[in-house]
Short mmCIF file of C-alpha atoms and ligand atoms in Angstrom, two decimals:
data_model
loop_
_atom_site.label_atom_id
_atom_site.label_comp_id
_atom_site.label_asym_id
_atom_site.label_seq_id
_atom_site.Cartn_x
_atom_site.Cartn_y
_atom_site.Cartn_z
CA UNK A 1 169.22 41.63 255.18
CA UNK A 2 165.63 42.70 254.42
CA UNK A 3 164.12 45.00 257.04
CA UNK A 4 160.53 46.12 257.45
CA UNK A 5 160.40 49.71 258.72
CA UNK A 6 157.36 51.22 260.43
CA UNK A 7 156.88 54.96 261.03
CA UNK A 8 153.92 56.70 262.72
CA UNK A 9 155.45 59.52 264.76
CA UNK A 10 153.33 62.37 263.40
CA UNK A 11 150.85 62.56 260.53
CA UNK A 12 152.06 59.88 258.09
CA UNK A 13 151.37 56.18 258.54
CA UNK A 14 154.25 54.50 256.72
CA UNK A 15 155.80 51.09 256.13
CA UNK A 16 158.68 50.14 253.85
CA UNK A 17 161.08 47.34 252.97
CA UNK A 18 164.79 48.05 252.61
CA UNK A 19 167.61 45.65 251.74
CA UNK A 20 171.06 46.02 253.34
CA UNK A 21 170.29 49.53 254.59
CA UNK A 22 170.72 50.91 251.09
CA UNK A 23 168.13 49.55 248.68
CA UNK A 24 164.48 50.58 248.80
CA UNK A 25 162.24 47.61 247.90
CA UNK A 26 159.00 49.46 248.70
CA UNK A 27 157.86 52.59 250.49
CA UNK A 28 154.16 52.88 251.38
CA UNK A 29 152.68 56.02 252.96
CA UNK A 30 149.17 57.01 253.99
CA UNK A 31 149.31 60.77 254.49
CA UNK A 32 146.93 62.71 256.71
CA UNK A 33 148.12 66.11 255.47
CA UNK A 34 144.79 66.95 253.80
CA UNK A 35 142.81 66.09 256.92
CA UNK A 36 145.00 68.24 259.20
CA UNK A 37 145.09 71.09 256.64
CA UNK A 38 141.46 71.95 257.50
CA UNK A 39 142.64 72.73 261.06
CA UNK A 40 145.89 74.40 260.01
CA UNK A 41 148.04 71.93 261.99
CA UNK A 42 148.28 68.37 263.29
CA UNK A 43 145.53 67.40 265.78
CA UNK A 44 147.08 64.57 267.87
CA UNK A 45 143.88 62.68 268.71
CA UNK A 46 142.74 62.69 265.08
CA UNK A 47 146.23 61.58 263.99
CA UNK A 48 146.20 58.50 266.30
CA UNK A 49 142.82 57.40 264.99
CA UNK A 50 144.03 57.65 261.40
CA UNK A 51 147.14 55.61 262.26
CA UNK A 52 144.93 52.87 263.74
CA UNK A 53 142.88 52.87 260.55
CA UNK A 54 145.86 52.72 258.16
CA UNK A 55 148.60 50.74 259.86
CA UNK A 56 147.61 47.22 258.71
CA UNK A 57 146.78 48.16 255.07
CA UNK A 58 150.02 50.16 254.81
CA UNK A 59 152.17 47.26 256.08
CA UNK A 60 150.35 44.94 253.65
CA UNK A 61 150.98 47.38 250.81
CA UNK A 62 154.69 47.65 251.64
CA UNK A 63 155.03 43.85 251.53
CA UNK A 64 152.97 43.56 248.32
CA UNK A 65 154.96 46.29 246.53
CA UNK A 66 158.22 44.55 247.46
CA UNK A 67 156.67 41.22 246.35
CA UNK A 68 157.65 39.70 249.70
CA UNK A 69 155.80 37.77 252.37
CA UNK A 70 156.44 38.41 256.06
CA UNK A 71 158.36 35.07 256.14
CA UNK A 72 160.98 36.65 253.87
CA UNK A 73 161.64 39.57 256.23
CA UNK A 74 164.75 39.43 258.47
CA UNK A 75 163.89 42.08 261.04
CA UNK A 76 161.63 44.96 262.06
CA UNK A 77 162.61 48.56 262.74
CA UNK A 78 160.14 50.98 264.29
CA UNK A 79 160.21 54.67 265.21
CA UNK A 80 160.31 54.91 269.02
CA UNK A 81 160.44 58.74 269.21
CA UNK A 82 160.45 61.68 269.19
CA UNK A 83 156.85 62.35 268.19
CA UNK A 84 153.26 62.28 269.38
CA UNK A 85 152.80 59.58 272.04
CA UNK A 86 149.45 58.34 270.74
CA UNK A 87 150.76 58.19 267.17
CA UNK A 88 154.02 56.46 268.06
CA UNK A 89 152.11 53.81 270.05
CA UNK A 90 150.23 52.61 266.98
CA UNK A 91 153.38 51.85 264.95
CA UNK A 92 155.11 50.43 268.01
CA UNK A 93 152.24 48.03 268.78
CA UNK A 94 152.10 46.82 265.18
CA UNK A 95 155.88 46.29 265.09
CA UNK A 96 155.87 44.35 268.38
CA UNK A 97 152.92 42.20 267.31
CA UNK A 98 154.68 41.23 264.07
CA UNK A 99 158.01 40.63 265.80
CA UNK A 100 156.36 38.42 268.40
CA UNK A 101 154.14 36.51 265.95
CA UNK A 102 156.99 35.82 263.49
CA UNK A 103 159.82 35.66 266.03
CA UNK A 104 161.72 38.44 264.26
CA UNK A 105 164.41 40.70 265.73
CA UNK A 106 163.05 44.14 266.65
CA UNK A 107 164.88 47.44 266.94
CA UNK A 108 163.60 50.88 267.93
CA UNK A 109 164.90 53.79 265.85
CA UNK A 110 165.16 57.48 266.68
CA UNK A 111 163.08 59.35 264.07
CA UNK A 112 165.91 61.88 263.55
CA UNK A 113 168.42 59.08 262.96
CA UNK A 114 165.96 57.85 260.32
CA UNK A 115 166.07 61.24 258.58
CA UNK A 116 169.89 61.09 258.57
CA UNK A 117 169.89 57.54 257.12
CA UNK A 118 167.61 58.54 254.23
CA UNK A 119 170.96 59.60 252.77
CA UNK A 120 172.07 55.96 252.51
CA UNK A 121 169.14 55.30 250.16
CA UNK A 122 170.45 57.73 247.52
CA UNK A 123 172.83 55.38 245.70
CA UNK A 124 175.76 57.59 246.78
CA UNK A 125 177.72 56.29 249.79
CA UNK A 126 178.37 59.08 252.34
CA UNK A 127 181.93 59.04 253.70
CA UNK A 128 182.95 59.61 257.31
CA UNK A 129 183.63 61.82 259.11
CA UNK A 130 180.64 63.82 257.99
CA UNK A 131 178.52 66.76 258.98
CA UNK A 132 174.73 66.57 258.70
CA UNK A 133 172.20 69.37 259.00
CA UNK A 134 168.86 68.02 260.24
CA UNK A 135 166.07 70.47 259.46
CA UNK A 136 162.57 69.20 260.16
CA UNK A 137 159.29 70.45 261.54
CA UNK A 138 160.43 69.91 265.12
CA UNK A 139 164.25 70.03 264.97
CA UNK A 140 167.20 72.00 263.66
CA UNK A 141 170.41 70.20 264.62
CA UNK A 142 173.89 70.41 263.18
CA UNK A 143 175.49 67.00 263.75
CA UNK A 144 179.00 65.54 263.43
CA UNK A 145 179.25 61.80 262.69
CA UNK A 146 182.71 60.20 263.04
CA UNK A 147 181.27 56.82 262.03
CA UNK A 148 177.96 54.93 261.69
CA UNK A 149 175.42 55.51 264.49
CA UNK A 150 177.65 57.95 266.42
CA UNK A 151 176.52 61.53 266.81
CA UNK A 152 177.95 64.70 268.29
CA UNK A 153 175.87 67.84 268.31
CA UNK A 154 177.65 70.94 267.00
CA UNK A 155 174.68 73.30 267.02
CA UNK A 156 170.93 73.48 267.45
CA UNK A 157 168.10 75.97 267.34
CA UNK A 158 167.57 78.05 270.45
CA UNK A 159 163.90 78.65 269.69
CA UNK A 160 161.84 77.60 266.63
CA UNK A 161 162.87 74.75 264.36
CA UNK A 162 163.45 75.76 260.73
CA UNK A 163 160.35 73.87 259.54
CA UNK A 164 158.28 75.35 262.34
CA UNK A 165 159.34 78.85 261.23
CA UNK A 166 158.34 78.02 257.63
CA UNK A 167 154.97 76.73 258.87
CA UNK A 168 154.27 79.74 261.10
CA UNK A 169 155.26 82.28 258.45
CA UNK A 170 153.24 80.35 255.85
CA UNK A 171 150.19 80.66 258.10
CA UNK A 172 150.90 84.37 258.71
CA UNK A 173 151.05 85.08 254.97
CA UNK A 174 147.94 82.91 254.48
CA UNK A 175 149.74 80.71 251.98
CA UNK A 176 148.29 77.43 253.30
CA UNK A 177 149.45 74.36 255.19
CA UNK A 178 152.09 73.02 255.45
CA UNK A 179 153.95 76.32 255.16
CA UNK A 180 157.30 74.98 253.90
CA UNK A 181 156.26 73.89 250.41
CA UNK A 182 153.80 76.83 250.20
CA UNK A 183 156.52 79.40 250.94
CA UNK A 184 158.93 77.71 248.53
CA UNK A 185 156.24 77.91 245.82
CA UNK A 186 155.40 81.56 246.53
CA UNK A 187 159.11 82.46 246.66
CA UNK A 188 159.60 81.47 243.02
CA UNK A 189 157.33 84.43 242.11
CA UNK A 190 159.05 86.84 244.49
CA UNK A 191 162.19 88.98 244.70
CA UNK A 192 164.24 88.26 247.86
CA UNK A 193 165.90 91.70 247.78
CA UNK A 194 162.76 93.88 248.02
CA UNK A 195 161.99 93.27 251.71
CA UNK A 196 164.87 93.62 254.22
CA UNK A 197 164.84 90.84 256.82
CA UNK A 198 167.37 90.10 259.59
CA UNK A 199 169.67 87.08 259.99
CA UNK A 200 170.46 85.75 263.47
CA UNK A 201 174.15 84.95 263.01
CA UNK A 202 174.91 84.17 266.71
CA UNK A 203 178.55 84.50 265.57
CA UNK A 204 180.29 82.72 268.45
CA UNK A 205 178.34 79.48 268.02
CA UNK A 206 176.92 77.04 265.50
CA UNK A 207 173.46 77.50 267.05
CA UNK A 208 170.47 78.90 265.20
CA UNK A 209 167.56 81.21 266.07
CA UNK A 210 164.50 81.90 263.94
CA UNK A 211 162.07 83.63 266.30
CA UNK A 212 163.42 87.15 265.64
CA UNK A 213 163.00 86.61 261.91
CA UNK A 214 159.45 85.41 262.44
CA UNK A 215 158.63 88.54 264.47
CA UNK A 216 160.22 90.76 261.80
CA UNK A 217 157.96 89.16 259.17
CA UNK A 218 154.90 89.70 261.39
CA UNK A 219 155.75 93.39 261.87
CA UNK A 220 156.19 93.91 258.12
CA UNK A 221 152.98 92.04 257.38
CA UNK A 222 151.01 94.18 259.83
CA UNK A 223 152.54 97.49 258.69
CA UNK A 224 150.53 100.05 256.74
CA UNK A 225 152.33 99.41 253.45
CA UNK A 226 152.23 95.64 253.43
CA UNK A 227 154.66 94.14 250.89
CA UNK A 228 153.71 91.43 248.35
CA UNK A 229 153.44 87.97 249.94
CA UNK A 230 155.70 86.51 247.24
CA UNK A 231 158.48 89.01 248.06
CA UNK A 232 158.17 88.32 251.81
CA UNK A 233 158.26 84.55 251.16
CA UNK A 234 161.39 84.91 249.00
CA UNK A 235 163.14 87.15 251.53
CA UNK A 236 162.19 84.87 254.45
CA UNK A 237 163.42 81.75 252.65
CA UNK A 238 166.69 83.48 251.71
CA UNK A 239 167.26 84.61 255.28
CA UNK A 240 166.78 81.07 256.67
CA UNK A 241 168.89 79.50 253.92
CA UNK A 242 171.74 82.03 254.35
CA UNK A 243 172.24 81.06 258.00
CA UNK A 244 171.80 77.30 257.45
CA UNK A 245 174.35 77.34 254.62
CA UNK A 246 176.94 79.46 256.43
CA UNK A 247 176.88 77.49 259.72
CA UNK A 248 177.00 74.11 257.98
CA UNK A 249 179.85 75.26 255.73
CA UNK A 250 181.79 76.45 258.79
CA UNK A 251 181.17 73.19 260.66
CA UNK A 252 182.28 71.11 257.67
CA UNK A 253 185.52 73.11 257.38
CA UNK A 254 186.26 73.04 261.12
CA UNK A 255 185.66 69.29 261.34
CA UNK A 256 187.31 68.30 258.05
CA UNK A 257 184.11 66.61 256.84
CA UNK A 258 184.45 64.29 253.85
CA UNK A 259 180.71 64.54 253.12
CA UNK A 260 177.98 67.03 253.97
CA UNK A 261 174.42 65.68 254.36
CA UNK A 262 171.02 67.34 254.51
CA UNK A 263 168.13 65.61 256.31
CA UNK A 264 164.51 66.27 257.37
CA UNK A 265 161.48 67.81 255.68
CA UNK A 266 163.07 71.22 255.04
CA UNK A 267 165.87 69.44 253.14
CA UNK A 268 163.30 69.15 250.33
CA UNK A 269 163.62 72.92 249.84
CA UNK A 270 164.99 73.59 246.33
CA UNK A 271 166.76 76.84 247.22
CA UNK A 272 168.48 75.22 250.21
CA UNK A 273 169.69 72.29 248.05
CA UNK A 274 170.89 74.62 245.31
CA UNK A 275 172.94 76.71 247.78
CA UNK A 276 174.36 73.61 249.53
CA UNK A 277 175.42 72.16 246.17
CA UNK A 278 177.25 75.39 245.30
CA UNK A 279 178.81 76.31 248.64
CA UNK A 280 179.85 73.24 250.65
CA UNK A 281 183.58 72.49 251.01
CA UNK A 282 182.99 68.69 250.68
CA UNK A 283 180.79 66.46 248.47
CA UNK A 284 177.12 67.11 249.23
CA UNK A 285 174.67 64.20 249.50
CA UNK A 286 170.92 64.71 249.92
CA UNK A 287 167.83 62.54 249.65
CA UNK A 288 165.17 63.04 246.96
CA UNK A 289 162.23 65.13 248.31
CA UNK A 290 159.99 62.09 248.96
CA UNK A 291 162.71 60.67 251.28
CA UNK A 292 163.25 64.03 253.03
CA UNK A 293 159.76 64.17 254.51
CA UNK A 294 158.53 61.46 256.88
CA UNK A 295 158.65 57.92 255.47
CA UNK A 296 159.42 54.41 256.69
CA UNK A 297 162.26 53.55 254.28
CA UNK A 298 164.54 55.85 256.29
CA UNK A 299 163.55 54.04 259.51
CA UNK A 300 164.23 50.64 257.87
CA UNK A 301 167.62 51.90 256.61
CA UNK A 302 168.73 53.10 260.05
CA UNK A 303 167.31 49.92 261.62
CA UNK A 304 169.36 47.78 259.21
CA UNK A 305 172.57 49.36 260.46
CA UNK A 306 171.53 48.94 264.11
CA UNK A 307 170.50 45.29 263.63
CA UNK A 308 173.70 44.60 261.66
CA UNK A 309 175.65 46.00 264.64
CA UNK A 310 173.95 43.36 266.82
CA UNK A 311 171.45 45.61 268.51
CA UNK A 312 168.09 44.12 269.58
CA UNK A 313 165.16 45.46 271.57
CA UNK A 314 162.79 43.34 273.63
CA UNK A 315 159.02 43.35 273.56
CA UNK A 316 159.19 45.74 276.53
CA UNK A 317 160.41 48.48 274.14
CA UNK A 318 158.41 51.64 274.80
CA UNK A 319 157.80 54.86 272.89
CA UNK A 320 159.81 57.97 273.90
CA UNK A 321 157.88 61.07 272.76
CA UNK A 322 160.71 63.46 273.69
CA UNK A 323 163.67 61.29 272.70
CA UNK A 324 166.82 63.16 271.62
CA UNK A 325 169.49 62.14 269.15
CA UNK A 326 172.31 63.65 271.23
O1 KG4 B 401 160.69 65.84 258.62
P1 KG4 B 401 159.30 66.24 258.44
O2 KG4 B 401 158.49 65.59 257.33
O3 KG4 B 401 158.48 66.03 259.75
C1 KG4 B 401 159.09 66.20 261.00
O4 KG4 B 401 159.77 65.24 261.45
O5 KG4 B 401 158.96 67.32 261.54
O6 KG4 B 401 159.32 67.81 258.24
C2 KG4 B 401 158.18 68.56 258.03
C3 KG4 B 401 158.59 70.01 257.85
C4 KG4 B 401 157.41 70.95 257.85
O7 KG4 B 401 157.70 72.02 258.72
C5 KG4 B 401 157.35 71.43 256.39
O8 KG4 B 401 156.82 72.73 256.26
C6 KG4 B 401 158.80 71.36 255.99
O9 KG4 B 401 159.28 70.19 256.59
N1 KG4 B 401 158.99 71.29 254.52
C7 KG4 B 401 159.59 72.26 253.80
C8 KG4 B 401 159.52 71.86 252.44
N2 KG4 B 401 158.87 70.65 252.39
C9 KG4 B 401 158.56 70.33 253.67
N3 KG4 B 401 160.18 73.41 254.18
C10 KG4 B 401 160.70 74.19 253.23
N4 KG4 B 401 160.66 73.90 251.91
C11 KG4 B 401 160.09 72.76 251.47
N5 KG4 B 401 160.06 72.48 250.17
ZN1 ZN B 402 160.39 63.86 260.40
#
């Protein structure tokens, strides 16, 4: 089954072809990161306009790179939410137009489910039951999956998402946008033990909290003897990673997970991957960095599993900007 995936929930216009939910045939992305960097964050109206500009060329590129014509595609998967309404609408309209014109089955995919299914594109088959930590710009969710497409939430952030905390602290330290990769880069030059930063353990739960940490960084940064940015970046990253690792490890033990997965943009973080590889009680599977951040191959992969399970959406499918996974 060859599925065309379309993703436009935030600031990447993306299209990809995936076979059988596991094999990437192509993965085309037009990124707007540089444009939004001048404003220090994503400007929704500007994002929608860029999506309109790029959506057709990106779909054409995905087909060309897979050396396929639209006649050889078996179905279309599109991100229906969560995300920016105006951005989501562009991908959704393109997907519906293609599905209608070529009489192809259409399925809407939750963007977060897409991040989880990037793990099926790794060449390593995750085994159920599993525990997955989703860490993106907008979400931090600890998820239990007893089988395909079934999710139970074990924990979530009570305030900022992990990626959001990286982005805000990156801006504070004037390291550039997006903050995640910038902090990771700066941290390699820093010593995580120089600056003391707190960890919100919330010991009775598997929930997370990053706003106290963010405030602690701000206070340090505004103090009279300001530490080196590299040392703050290293200490901040270590504090976030410590809590993510410990809660996921506990969840995997409690639930008898046979695999532990990482998903979402922050899953590209080297230090996080290194600690997961060393400390998880079950085999650890994670996507390569280019499949951690937003892309359409992950949407096609998740869509393959949904279509294979017999799911279909009609042309009345709508976007859901605040859609939840569980
Ligand atoms: O999943 P994603 O591409 O978009 C959302 O769905 O939100 O995640 C983007 C987030 C941003 O907050 C970005 O700073 C973070 O992922 N990120 C990283 C790294 N690469 C991207 N955070 C930490 N370390 C990285 N290497
Ligand atoms: Zn994402």
